[in-house]
């Protein structure tokens, strides 16, 4: 649920350890591109995968590996860009080449996800294929001591909609079923659809985690995971999946759930003059705090995202209700924009706005680890935490232009071609070649300069694959190995703005001494470039 995970992963990132050879004047032959793709994939499937699944990055000798946190050798990651992301890439490669080996690899990734599917039908952030006892041990050690990753500090034993892991896994199963008609995949897909429908709240949205699995509080705050969640586009991801499932399966119950979900955006919009939304909303439908650095507030980037969603809903349905209160939300965003003196790196708005006062809230922390560390929010913009931005860059003017254009567009024109009205239809051929909205903590950093042309870029990728079959990547993100529980004593130093605390904090951080490694994100990105090249050939 970390904010930085929504950064664009940088589809042009190469992040190689050494300079690529001089750019070629022409792209390699189709046969050379196909051979490169096949070698890179053989390495991932034969050397990197664990029972068909993947984490985010690996040392070359596989002595350490990471997802959001350091992983055991028996673990695979569900959060993108994890197992389902790679599975989508394999299906894309199959659609581009017709090579059945890619389809088998996609089925293996899907099989790993099916083995780790929660009985409710959803997925957790991570799967430990060694079993429940091993996973609980990981949560009680690595997860428990990750100071800033509070979502990993407690093992709920249920499934989550956070970070699109469940959504992406469901989409992969849907694509696999549409491609193969496999009955085992269909059974898992049916469980996933049941998970989405059964967990939908009466108001139409979804909680972050489901089913409820006991209460857990942090610093005296209530467990937030059962509240209606907009953070990380939980509702938008579920709506997207349900529409895709409707296109493939044509089941009317899926459309009913879509309409209820879209209506939840209207129902939960707060009254003027603070006509926005929170990251999460409580039973009274008012914004409520989540993690200890996510205070009860009206949230600007969530409001901007929900405004964009409402305009998309108008394009899907032609229903003017979805546009009715958009101007109120845009006016509120204009009212709370930061003064020029507080704008950092072009960020225009505070992340959090205090209910009632319209004052910005800024995040701070003290201490050195999960045991002695404390977060709080106040009105002081000085010394804010470094891992969760107190400010956002929002294009309110662009949203307003889109609103004005849609307002002038008749409903029947705006919704022409809507998948809600088109009935059953095929899914797109390619998924992983679309812009990536997540990062494996390495694939969006230290990117090599973009090639002068597509041909040069493809040539670089073909030349840059090493003899073993992987693209060397500087792993700029690392973590402290688990050394035991964090002590109550505060370690020397100032950790108020760092990504990581003292040596007992298992949170990932950017290291001054990066090492060469294997990046799942780089594999997906580079393969996507080669697939697009083939598709355009």
Coordinates of C-alpha atoms in Angstrom, one line a residue:
X1 CA 0.0 0.0 0.0
X2 CA 3.0 2.3 -0.1
X3 CA 2.6 5.4 -2.1
X4 CA 5.9 5.0 -4.0
X5 CA 4.7 1.7 -5.4
X6 CA 2.4 3.7 -7.7
X7 CA 5.3 5.4 -9.4
X8 CA 5.6 4.5 -13.1
X9 CA 8.1 1.7 -13.4
X10 CA 9.6 3.3 -16.5
X11 CA 8.9 1.1 -19.5
X12 CA 12.2 2.3 -21.1
X13 CA 14.3 1.2 -18.1
X14 CA 17.3 -1.0 -18.8
X15 CA 19.4 -0.5 -15.7
X16 CA 22.3 -2.6 -16.9
X17 CA 25.5 -2.8 -15.0
X18 CA 27.7 -1.9 -18.0
X19 CA 27.2 0.3 -21.0
X20 CA 25.4 -1.4 -23.8
X21 CA 27.2 -1.8 -27.1
X22 CA 27.0 1.1 -29.6
X23 CA 23.5 1.6 -31.0
X24 CA 22.9 -0.3 -34.2
X25 CA 21.5 1.4 -37.2
X26 CA 18.9 -1.3 -37.8
X27 CA 17.0 -3.6 -35.5
X28 CA 18.1 -7.2 -35.3
X29 CA 16.3 -9.8 -37.4
X30 CA 13.0 -11.3 -36.3
X31 CA 14.9 -14.6 -35.7
X32 CA 17.4 -12.8 -33.4
X33 CA 14.6 -11.2 -31.4
X34 CA 12.7 -14.5 -31.0
X35 CA 15.9 -16.2 -29.9
X36 CA 16.6 -13.5 -27.3
X37 CA 13.1 -13.7 -25.9
X38 CA 13.3 -17.5 -25.7
X39 CA 16.7 -17.5 -23.9
X40 CA 15.5 -14.9 -21.4
X41 CA 12.3 -16.8 -20.7
X42 CA 14.1 -20.1 -20.4
X43 CA 16.3 -18.6 -17.7
X44 CA 13.3 -17.2 -15.8
X45 CA 11.3 -20.5 -16.1
X46 CA 14.2 -22.9 -15.4
X47 CA 16.4 -21.0 -13.0
X48 CA 14.4 -18.2 -11.4
X49 CA 10.9 -19.6 -10.9
X50 CA 9.9 -21.5 -7.7
X51 CA 7.1 -23.9 -8.6
X52 CA 6.0 -21.5 -11.4
X53 CA 6.1 -18.4 -9.2
X54 CA 8.3 -15.3 -8.9
X55 CA 9.4 -12.6 -6.5
X56 CA 10.7 -9.2 -7.5
X57 CA 14.5 -9.4 -7.5
X58 CA 17.3 -11.9 -6.8
X59 CA 21.0 -12.0 -6.2
X60 CA 22.7 -13.9 -9.0
X61 CA 23.5 -16.8 -6.7
X62 CA 19.9 -16.7 -5.3
X63 CA 21.3 -16.4 -1.8
X64 CA 18.9 -13.5 -1.2
X65 CA 15.6 -12.6 -2.9
X66 CA 13.0 -9.8 -2.4
X67 CA 9.5 -8.9 -3.0
X68 CA 8.2 -6.0 -1.0
X69 CA 10.3 -7.4 1.7
X70 CA 13.0 -10.1 1.8
X71 CA 11.5 -13.4 0.9
X72 CA 12.2 -17.0 1.8
X73 CA 13.3 -19.3 -1.0
X74 CA 9.9 -21.0 -0.9
X75 CA 7.9 -17.8 -1.3
X76 CA 6.4 -16.2 -4.4
X77 CA 5.0 -12.7 -4.6
X78 CA 1.4 -11.8 -5.6
X79 CA 1.8 -8.0 -5.6
X80 CA 2.7 -6.7 -9.0
X81 CA 5.2 -7.0 -10.6
X82 CA 5.1 -10.5 -9.3
X83 CA 3.8 -13.9 -10.4
X84 CA 0.7 -12.8 -12.2
X85 CA 2.6 -10.0 -14.0
X86 CA 5.1 -12.5 -15.4
X87 CA 2.2 -14.8 -16.3
X88 CA 0.6 -12.0 -18.3
X89 CA 3.9 -11.4 -20.0
X90 CA 4.1 -15.0 -21.0
X91 CA 0.6 -14.9 -22.5
X92 CA 1.5 -11.7 -24.4
X93 CA 4.6 -13.5 -25.8
X94 CA 2.5 -16.5 -26.8
X95 CA 0.0 -14.2 -28.6
X96 CA 2.9 -12.4 -30.4
X97 CA 4.8 -15.6 -31.4
X98 CA 2.5 -18.6 -31.3
X99 CA 5.2 -20.5 -29.4
X100 CA 3.4 -22.9 -27.1
X101 CA 6.3 -22.8 -24.6
X102 CA 5.1 -19.4 -23.5
X103 CA 1.6 -20.7 -22.9
X104 CA 3.0 -23.5 -20.8
X105 CA 5.0 -21.0 -18.7
X106 CA 1.8 -18.9 -18.3
X107 CA 0.0 -22.0 -17.1
X108 CA 2.7 -22.7 -14.6
X109 CA 2.4 -19.2 -13.2
X110 CA -1.3 -19.6 -13.0
X111 CA -0.9 -22.9 -11.3
X112 CA 1.3 -21.4 -8.6
X113 CA -1.3 -18.7 -7.9
X114 CA -4.0 -21.4 -7.8
X115 CA -2.0 -23.3 -5.2
X116 CA -1.7 -20.1 -3.1
X117 CA -5.3 -19.0 -3.5
X118 CA -7.0 -18.3 -0.2
X119 CA -10.1 -20.5 0.5
X120 CA -12.2 -17.3 0.2
X121 CA -11.1 -17.0 -3.4
X122 CA -8.7 -14.1 -3.1
X123 CA -5.0 -13.7 -2.5
X124 CA -2.6 -12.3 0.1
X125 CA 0.4 -10.2 -0.8
X126 CA 2.6 -13.2 -0.8
X127 CA 2.4 -17.0 -0.9
X128 CA 4.7 -19.4 0.9
X129 CA 4.5 -22.7 -0.9
X130 CA 6.1 -24.4 2.1
X131 CA 2.8 -24.0 3.9
X132 CA 1.1 -22.0 6.6
X133 CA 3.6 -22.6 9.4
X134 CA 6.4 -21.2 7.3
X135 CA 4.4 -18.2 6.3
X136 CA 3.5 -17.4 9.9
X137 CA 7.1 -17.6 10.8
X138 CA 8.0 -15.1 8.1
X139 CA 5.3 -12.7 9.4
X140 CA 6.5 -13.1 13.0
X141 CA 10.1 -12.2 12.0
X142 CA 10.7 -10.3 8.7
X143 CA 7.2 -8.8 8.5
X144 CA 6.8 -7.9 12.1
X145 CA 10.0 -5.8 12.1
X146 CA 9.4 -3.8 8.9
X147 CA 8.8 -0.5 10.6
X148 CA 7.1 1.4 7.9
X149 CA 5.3 -1.5 6.2
X150 CA 2.6 -1.9 8.7
X151 CA 0.5 -4.0 6.4
X152 CA 3.1 -6.8 6.9
X153 CA 3.4 -6.5 10.7
X154 CA 0.4 -8.7 11.4
X155 CA -0.7 -11.9 9.8
X156 CA -4.4 -11.8 9.2
X157 CA -4.7 -15.1 7.4
X158 CA -7.1 -13.8 4.9
X159 CA -6.9 -12.2 1.4
X160 CA -6.5 -8.6 0.3
X161 CA -7.5 -6.3 -2.5
X162 CA -4.6 -4.0 -1.8
X163 CA -2.0 -3.2 -4.4
X164 CA -3.9 -5.0 -7.2
X165 CA -2.4 -8.4 -6.4
X166 CA -5.8 -10.1 -6.3
X167 CA -7.0 -8.1 -9.3
X168 CA -4.1 -9.0 -11.4
X169 CA -4.2 -12.7 -10.4
X170 CA -7.9 -12.8 -11.3
X171 CA -7.2 -11.2 -14.7
X172 CA -4.5 -13.8 -15.4
X173 CA -6.9 -16.7 -14.6
X174 CA -9.6 -15.1 -16.8
X175 CA -7.1 -14.8 -19.7
X176 CA -5.9 -18.3 -19.2
X177 CA -9.5 -19.7 -19.2
X178 CA -10.4 -17.7 -22.3
X179 CA -7.3 -19.0 -24.0
X180 CA -7.4 -22.7 -22.9
X181 CA -10.9 -23.5 -21.5
X182 CA -9.0 -25.4 -18.7
X183 CA -11.6 -26.6 -16.1
X184 CA -9.1 -26.3 -13.2
X185 CA -8.5 -22.7 -14.1
X186 CA -12.3 -22.1 -14.4
X187 CA -12.9 -23.5 -10.9
X188 CA -10.2 -21.1 -9.5
X189 CA -11.7 -18.2 -11.5
X190 CA -15.2 -19.0 -10.1
X191 CA -13.8 -18.8 -6.6
X192 CA -12.2 -15.5 -7.4
X193 CA -15.4 -14.1 -8.8
X194 CA -17.2 -15.3 -5.6
X195 CA -14.6 -13.5 -3.5
X196 CA -15.3 -10.2 -5.2
X197 CA -19.1 -10.6 -5.1
X198 CA -19.2 -12.0 -1.5
X199 CA -16.9 -9.3 -0.1
X200 CA -18.8 -6.3 -1.7
X201 CA -20.2 -4.1 1.0
X202 CA -23.8 -3.1 1.1
X203 CA -22.9 0.4 0.0
X204 CA -21.2 -1.1 -3.1
X205 CA -17.5 -0.8 -2.4
X206 CA -15.0 -3.2 -1.0
X207 CA -12.9 -3.5 2.2
X208 CA -9.1 -3.8 2.0
X209 CA -9.1 -7.3 3.4
X210 CA -11.7 -10.0 3.6
X211 CA -13.1 -12.0 5.3
X212 CA -12.8 -10.4 8.7
X213 CA -10.1 -12.3 10.6
X214 CA -10.0 -10.7 14.1
X215 CA -9.2 -7.2 15.2
X216 CA -5.7 -5.7 15.2
X217 CA -4.9 -2.2 16.4
X218 CA -1.8 -0.1 16.1
X219 CA -1.1 2.8 18.5
X220 CA -4.7 2.4 19.8
X221 CA -6.2 2.9 16.3
X222 CA -8.9 0.5 15.2
X223 CA -8.2 -2.2 12.5
X224 CA -8.8 -0.4 9.2
X225 CA -8.7 -3.4 6.9
X226 CA -12.5 -4.1 7.0
X227 CA -13.4 -0.5 6.0
X228 CA -14.5 0.6 2.5
X229 CA -11.3 1.3 0.7
X230 CA -10.4 3.6 -2.2
X231 CA -6.7 3.6 -1.5
X232 CA -4.6 2.1 -4.4
X233 CA -7.8 2.1 -6.5
X234 CA -9.3 -1.0 -4.8
X235 CA -12.8 -0.3 -6.2
X236 CA -11.5 0.7 -9.6
X237 CA -9.4 -2.5 -9.9
X238 CA -12.5 -4.6 -9.0
X239 CA -14.7 -2.8 -11.4
X240 CA -12.1 -3.4 -14.2
X241 CA -12.0 -7.1 -13.4
X242 CA -15.7 -7.5 -13.3
X243 CA -16.1 -5.7 -16.7
X244 CA -13.5 -8.0 -18.1
X245 CA -15.2 -11.1 -16.7
X246 CA -18.5 -9.8 -18.1
X247 CA -16.9 -9.6 -21.5
X248 CA -15.7 -13.2 -21.3
X249 CA -18.5 -14.9 -19.4
X250 CA -21.5 -12.7 -20.0
X251 CA -23.0 -13.2 -16.6
X252 CA -25.6 -10.5 -15.6
X253 CA -24.7 -10.7 -11.9
X254 CA -21.3 -9.2 -12.8
X255 CA -23.0 -6.1 -14.3
X256 CA -25.1 -5.7 -11.2
X257 CA -22.0 -5.6 -9.0
X258 CA -20.3 -3.1 -11.4
X259 CA -23.3 -0.7 -11.1
X260 CA -23.4 -1.0 -7.3
X261 CA -19.7 -0.3 -7.1
X262 CA -19.9 2.8 -9.4
X263 CA -22.7 4.1 -7.2
X264 CA -20.6 3.8 -4.1
X265 CA -18.4 6.7 -5.4
X266 CA -21.5 8.9 -5.5
X267 CA -22.7 7.8 -2.1
X268 CA -19.4 8.3 -0.2
X269 CA -18.5 11.7 -1.7
X270 CA -18.5 14.1 1.3
X271 CA -20.7 17.2 1.5
X272 CA -19.5 20.6 0.4
X273 CA -17.4 22.5 1.2
X274 CA -15.0 19.4 1.5
X275 CA -16.5 17.4 -1.3
X276 CA -13.8 14.8 -1.6
X277 CA -13.0 11.3 -0.4
X278 CA -10.7 9.6 2.1
X279 CA -8.4 6.7 1.6
X280 CA -11.0 4.7 3.5
X281 CA -14.5 5.3 4.8
X282 CA -15.9 3.9 8.0
X283 CA -19.4 2.4 8.7
X284 CA -20.8 6.0 8.8
X285 CA -19.3 6.6 5.3
X286 CA -17.0 9.3 6.6
X287 CA -13.3 9.2 6.0
X288 CA -11.3 7.2 8.6
X289 CA -7.6 6.7 9.2
X290 CA -5.7 3.6 8.1
X291 CA -2.1 3.0 8.9
X292 CA -0.6 5.2 11.6
X293 CA 0.8 7.6 8.9
X294 CA -2.6 7.8 7.1
X295 CA -4.6 10.1 9.4
X296 CA -8.4 10.6 9.2
X297 CA -8.6 13.1 6.4
X298 CA -9.9 14.2 3.1
X299 CA -7.3 13.0 0.6
X300 CA -6.4 15.0 -2.5
X301 CA -5.0 12.4 -4.8
X302 CA -7.8 9.9 -3.9
X303 CA -10.3 12.7 -4.7
X304 CA -8.6 13.4 -8.0
X305 CA -8.6 9.7 -8.9
X306 CA -12.3 9.3 -7.9
X307 CA -13.2 12.3 -10.0
X308 CA -11.5 10.7 -13.0
X309 CA -13.3 7.4 -12.2
X310 CA -16.7 9.2 -12.1
X311 CA -16.0 10.7 -15.5
X312 CA -15.1 7.2 -16.8
X313 CA -18.4 5.9 -15.3
X314 CA -20.2 8.5 -17.4
X315 CA -18.5 7.2 -20.5
X316 CA -19.4 3.6 -19.5
X317 CA -23.1 4.3 -18.8
X318 CA -24.2 7.7 -20.1
X319 CA -25.6 8.4 -16.6
X320 CA -25.3 12.1 -15.7
X321 CA -25.5 11.3 -12.0
X322 CA -21.8 10.5 -12.2
X323 CA -20.9 14.0 -13.3
X324 CA -23.3 15.9 -11.1
X325 CA -20.9 16.7 -8.2
X326 CA -17.6 16.6 -10.0
X327 CA -17.4 20.4 -10.0
X328 CA -17.7 20.5 -6.2
X329 CA -14.7 18.1 -5.9
X330 CA -12.7 20.1 -8.3
X331 CA -13.5 23.4 -6.6
X332 CA -12.4 21.8 -3.3
X333 CA -9.1 20.7 -4.8
X334 CA -8.5 24.3 -6.0
X335 CA -9.2 25.6 -2.5
X336 CA -6.7 23.4 -0.8
X337 CA -3.8 23.8 -3.3
X338 CA -0.5 24.5 -1.5
X339 CA 0.9 28.0 -1.6
X340 CA 4.0 28.4 -3.8
X341 CA 6.4 28.4 -0.9
X342 CA 5.3 24.9 0.1
X343 CA 5.4 23.3 -3.3
X344 CA 8.2 20.7 -3.5
X345 CA 9.3 19.2 -6.9
X346 CA 6.2 20.6 -8.5
X347 CA 3.8 19.0 -6.1
X348 CA 0.7 21.2 -5.9
X349 CA -1.4 19.8 -3.1
X350 CA -1.1 18.4 0.4
X351 CA -1.8 14.7 0.5
X352 CA -4.0 14.9 3.6
X353 CA -6.5 17.7 4.5
X354 CA -8.0 18.0 8.0
X355 CA -11.8 17.5 8.1
X356 CA -13.5 20.6 9.1
X357 CA -10.6 23.0 9.0
X358 CA -9.3 22.5 5.5
X359 CA -5.8 22.7 6.9
X360 CA -3.0 20.5 5.4
X361 CA -1.7 17.7 7.5
X362 CA 2.0 16.7 7.4
X363 CA 3.5 13.4 8.4
X364 CA 6.3 12.9 10.9
X365 CA 8.0 10.1 12.9
X366 CA 10.5 9.6 15.7
X367 CA 12.3 6.6 17.0
X368 CA 14.4 4.0 15.1
X369 CA 12.4 0.8 14.7
X370 CA 9.0 -0.8 14.9
X371 CA 9.1 -1.1 18.7
X372 CA 10.1 2.4 19.7
X373 CA 8.9 4.3 16.6
X374 CA 5.9 6.6 16.5
X375 CA 4.2 8.4 13.6
X376 CA 2.0 11.5 13.9
X377 CA 0.4 14.2 11.7
X378 CA 0.2 17.9 12.3
X379 CA 0.2 21.3 10.5
X380 CA 4.0 21.7 10.4
X381 CA 5.5 21.2 6.9
X382 CA 9.1 20.9 8.2
X383 CA 10.8 17.5 8.6
X384 CA 8.2 15.2 7.0
X385 CA 8.8 11.5 6.5
X386 CA 10.6 10.4 3.4
X387 CA 8.7 7.2 2.5
X388 CA 5.2 8.6 2.2
X389 CA 4.8 12.0 0.5
X390 CA 2.9 14.7 2.4
X391 CA 2.4 16.5 -1.0
X392 CA 1.0 15.5 -4.4
X393 CA 1.2 16.8 -8.0
X394 CA -2.3 17.0 -9.3
X395 CA -3.6 18.2 -12.7
X396 CA -6.9 19.8 -11.6
X397 CA -7.0 21.9 -14.7
X398 CA -6.8 18.8 -16.9
X399 CA -9.6 17.1 -14.9
X400 CA -11.7 20.2 -15.3
X401 CA -11.1 20.3 -19.1
X402 CA -12.2 16.6 -19.3
X403 CA -15.3 17.4 -17.3
X404 CA -16.3 20.3 -19.5
X405 CA -15.8 18.1 -22.6
X406 CA -17.9 15.3 -21.2
X407 CA -20.6 17.7 -19.9
X408 CA -21.0 18.9 -23.5
X409 CA -21.2 15.3 -24.9
X410 CA -24.6 13.7 -25.1
X411 CA -25.0 10.5 -23.0
X412 CA -25.5 8.3 -26.0
X413 CA -22.4 9.6 -27.6
X414 CA -20.3 9.4 -24.5
X415 CA -21.2 5.8 -23.9
X416 CA -20.9 4.6 -27.5
X417 CA -18.8 1.5 -27.6
X418 CA -19.0 0.9 -23.8
X419 CA -18.2 -2.7 -22.9
X420 CA -21.2 -2.6 -20.5
X421 CA -23.4 -2.4 -23.5
X422 CA -21.4 -4.4 -26.0
X423 CA -22.0 -7.9 -24.6
X424 CA -19.4 -10.7 -24.8
X425 CA -16.2 -9.7 -26.6
X426 CA -12.6 -10.9 -26.7
X427 CA -10.0 -9.5 -24.4
X428 CA -7.0 -7.5 -25.6
X429 CA -4.1 -9.6 -26.9
X430 CA -1.5 -7.8 -24.8
X431 CA -1.5 -6.8 -21.1
X432 CA 2.1 -6.5 -19.9
X433 CA 3.1 -4.1 -22.7
X434 CA 0.8 -1.4 -21.2
X435 CA 2.4 1.3 -19.0
X436 CA 3.4 -0.3 -15.7
X437 CA 2.0 1.4 -12.6
X438 CA 4.1 -0.5 -10.0
X439 CA 7.8 -1.0 -9.3
X440 CA 9.9 -3.8 -8.1
X441 CA 12.0 -1.2 -6.3
X442 CA 14.8 -1.5 -8.9
X443 CA 13.2 -1.3 -12.4
X444 CA 12.3 2.4 -12.1
X445 CA 15.7 3.6 -10.8
X446 CA 19.0 4.2 -12.5
X447 CA 17.5 3.8 -16.0
X448 CA 19.8 3.9 -18.9
X449 CA 19.1 6.7 -21.5
X450 CA 16.4 5.8 -23.9
X451 CA 17.7 4.6 -27.3
X452 CA 17.6 6.9 -30.2
X453 CA 15.0 4.8 -32.0
X454 CA 13.0 1.6 -31.6
X455 CA 15.5 -0.2 -33.8
X456 CA 18.4 0.9 -31.6
X457 CA 16.5 0.0 -28.4
X458 CA 15.7 -3.5 -29.6
X459 CA 19.3 -3.9 -30.7
X460 CA 20.5 -2.9 -27.2
X461 CA 18.2 -5.5 -25.6
X462 CA 19.4 -8.3 -27.8
X463 CA 23.0 -7.3 -27.2
X464 CA 22.5 -6.7 -23.5
X465 CA 21.2 -10.2 -22.5
X466 CA 24.1 -11.9 -20.8
X467 CA 25.5 -15.4 -21.5
X468 CA 23.3 -16.9 -18.8
X469 CA 20.1 -15.4 -20.2
X470 CA 19.3 -12.4 -18.0
X471 CA 19.6 -8.7 -18.2
X472 CA 22.1 -7.5 -15.5
X473 CA 20.4 -4.9 -13.3
X474 CA 21.8 -2.7 -10.5
X475 CA 19.7 -3.7 -7.4
X476 CA 19.6 -0.3 -5.8
X477 CA 17.1 -1.5 -3.2
X478 CA 18.1 -3.8 -0.4
X479 CA 17.1 -4.5 3.2
X480 CA 18.6 -5.5 6.6
X481 CA 18.4 -9.2 7.1
X482 CA 16.2 -10.3 10.0
X483 CA 18.5 -10.2 13.2
X484 CA 15.9 -10.6 15.9
X485 CA 13.1 -8.4 17.2
X486 CA 13.6 -4.7 17.4
X487 CA 14.7 -3.4 20.8
X488 CA 12.9 -0.8 22.9
X489 CA 16.1 1.4 23.0
X490 CA 16.3 4.1 20.3
X491 CA 19.4 3.7 18.2
X492 CA 21.7 6.7 17.7
X493 CA 21.0 8.7 14.6
X494 CA 18.1 10.6 13.0
X495 CA 15.6 8.2 11.3
X496 CA 12.8 10.8 10.9
X497 CA 13.1 11.1 7.2
X498 CA 14.9 7.9 6.1
X499 CA 13.4 4.9 4.3
X500 CA 14.7 2.5 6.9
X501 CA 15.4 2.6 10.6
X502 CA 18.1 1.0 12.6
X503 CA 19.8 -2.4 11.8
X504 CA 16.8 -4.3 13.1
X505 CA 14.3 -2.7 10.6
X506 CA 13.6 -5.0 7.7
X507 CA 12.0 -2.4 5.5
X508 CA 13.6 -2.0 2.0
X509 CA 15.8 1.1 1.3
X510 CA 18.0 2.5 -1.4
X511 CA 21.6 1.5 -0.8
X512 CA 24.8 3.4 -1.5
X513 CA 26.4 0.1 -2.6
X514 CA 24.1 -1.4 -5.2
X515 CA 25.0 -4.9 -6.5
X516 CA 24.3 -6.6 -9.8
X517 CA 21.2 -8.8 -9.7
X518 CA 18.2 -10.2 -11.5
X519 CA 15.0 -8.0 -11.7
X520 CA 11.6 -9.4 -12.6
X521 CA 10.5 -5.9 -13.5
X522 CA 13.3 -5.5 -16.0
X523 CA 12.5 -8.8 -17.5
X524 CA 8.9 -7.9 -18.0
X525 CA 9.7 -4.4 -19.3
X526 CA 12.4 -5.6 -21.8
X527 CA 10.3 -8.5 -23.0
X528 CA 7.4 -6.0 -23.5
X529 CA 9.6 -3.9 -25.8
X530 CA 10.5 -7.0 -27.9
X531 CA 6.9 -8.1 -28.0
X532 CA 5.7 -4.7 -29.2
X533 CA 8.5 -4.8 -31.9
X534 CA 7.3 -8.1 -33.1
X535 CA 3.6 -7.1 -33.1
X536 CA 4.4 -4.0 -35.2
X537 CA 6.6 -5.9 -37.6

